[in-house]
Amino acid sequence: MTPGLVFGFATAVPLILASGGLFTLASSVVSDAIHAYLPESFPTSVRGTASGTTYSLSKLSTAVQPFLLLPLLDRRGPGAVFTIITVALVIMVVLIGRWGPISGRKSLDAE
């Protein structure tokens, strides 16, 4: 189980604190890694525009998420919200693993 799922379903205070801290740490690491990896996903000629566009779209999705997740939190509880978040993160990992370029080994401009 991921820290987010444990956090979403936890009822004991120590487990809530520990899993919440681990979830926050993991979220920060993933966010930093994505922001470092993202520019490497595009050829140099479009890197600035493509990175800026995807970053802007991520901020727009962040603005929309409360309108989608808060009603779910109200109706189904935190476990459902963190299940949705976990599924979204797993989908992201699969997509990057399948179609994301391996950075640091060769220039995308050489392709």
Short mmCIF file of N, CA, C and O in Angstrom, two decimals, residues 30 65 69 80-96:
data_model
loop_
_atom_site.label_atom_id
_atom_site.label_comp_id
_atom_site.label_asym_id
_atom_site.label_seq_id
_atom_site.Cartn_x
_atom_site.Cartn_y
_atom_site.Cartn_z
N VAL A 30 8.36 13.35 -6.04
CA VAL A 30 7.80 13.11 -7.39
C VAL A 30 7.64 14.42 -8.14
O VAL A 30 7.99 14.52 -9.32
N GLN A 65 -9.02 20.48 -9.69
CA GLN A 65 -9.11 19.31 -8.82
C GLN A 65 -9.99 19.51 -7.58
O GLN A 65 -10.76 18.60 -7.25
N LEU A 69 -12.62 16.78 -6.48
CA LEU A 69 -12.30 15.91 -5.35
C LEU A 69 -13.05 16.25 -4.06
O LEU A 69 -13.34 15.34 -3.27
N ALA A 80 -11.54 7.30 -0.73
CA ALA A 80 -11.86 7.39 -2.15
C ALA A 80 -11.00 8.44 -2.85
O ALA A 80 -10.52 8.22 -3.96
N VAL A 81 -10.79 9.57 -2.17
CA VAL A 81 -9.96 10.64 -2.76
C VAL A 81 -8.53 10.14 -2.97
O VAL A 81 -7.96 10.32 -4.06
N PHE A 82 -7.96 9.50 -1.97
CA PHE A 82 -6.58 9.04 -2.10
C PHE A 82 -6.47 7.84 -3.03
O PHE A 82 -5.41 7.61 -3.62
N THR A 83 -7.54 7.09 -3.22
CA THR A 83 -7.55 6.02 -4.21
C THR A 83 -7.47 6.63 -5.61
O THR A 83 -6.70 6.17 -6.46
N ILE A 84 -8.25 7.68 -5.86
CA ILE A 84 -8.22 8.37 -7.16
C ILE A 84 -6.82 8.96 -7.41
O ILE A 84 -6.27 8.85 -8.52
N ILE A 85 -6.24 9.58 -6.41
CA ILE A 85 -4.91 10.16 -6.54
C ILE A 85 -3.88 9.07 -6.86
O ILE A 85 -3.03 9.24 -7.73
N THR A 86 -3.97 7.95 -6.17
CA THR A 86 -3.04 6.84 -6.41
C THR A 86 -3.19 6.29 -7.82
O THR A 86 -2.19 6.04 -8.50
N VAL A 87 -4.43 6.12 -8.27
CA VAL A 87 -4.66 5.63 -9.64
C VAL A 87 -4.07 6.61 -10.66
O VAL A 87 -3.42 6.20 -11.62
N ALA A 88 -4.26 7.91 -10.45
CA ALA A 88 -3.71 8.92 -11.37
C ALA A 88 -2.18 8.85 -11.40
O ALA A 88 -1.57 8.93 -12.47
N LEU A 89 -1.56 8.67 -10.23
CA LEU A 89 -0.10 8.58 -10.18
C LEU A 89 0.41 7.31 -10.86
O LEU A 89 1.43 7.34 -11.56
N VAL A 90 -0.29 6.20 -10.68
CA VAL A 90 0.10 4.96 -11.33
C VAL A 90 -0.02 5.10 -12.85
O VAL A 90 0.87 4.67 -13.60
N ILE A 91 -1.09 5.72 -13.32
CA ILE A 91 -1.25 5.97 -14.76
C ILE A 91 -0.10 6.82 -15.28
O ILE A 91 0.47 6.54 -16.34
N MET A 92 0.27 7.86 -14.53
CA MET A 92 1.38 8.73 -14.94
C MET A 92 2.68 7.93 -15.05
O MET A 92 3.42 8.07 -16.03
N VAL A 93 2.95 7.09 -14.07
CA VAL A 93 4.18 6.28 -14.08
C VAL A 93 4.19 5.34 -15.28
O VAL A 93 5.20 5.20 -15.97
N VAL A 94 3.06 4.71 -15.55
CA VAL A 94 2.97 3.79 -16.69
C VAL A 94 3.18 4.54 -18.00
O VAL A 94 3.93 4.08 -18.88
N LEU A 95 2.55 5.69 -18.16
CA LEU A 95 2.70 6.47 -19.39
C LEU A 95 4.14 6.94 -19.59
O LEU A 95 4.68 6.85 -20.70
N ILE A 96 4.76 7.42 -18.54
CA ILE A 96 6.16 7.86 -18.65
C ILE A 96 7.06 6.66 -18.94
O ILE A 96 7.97 6.74 -19.77
#
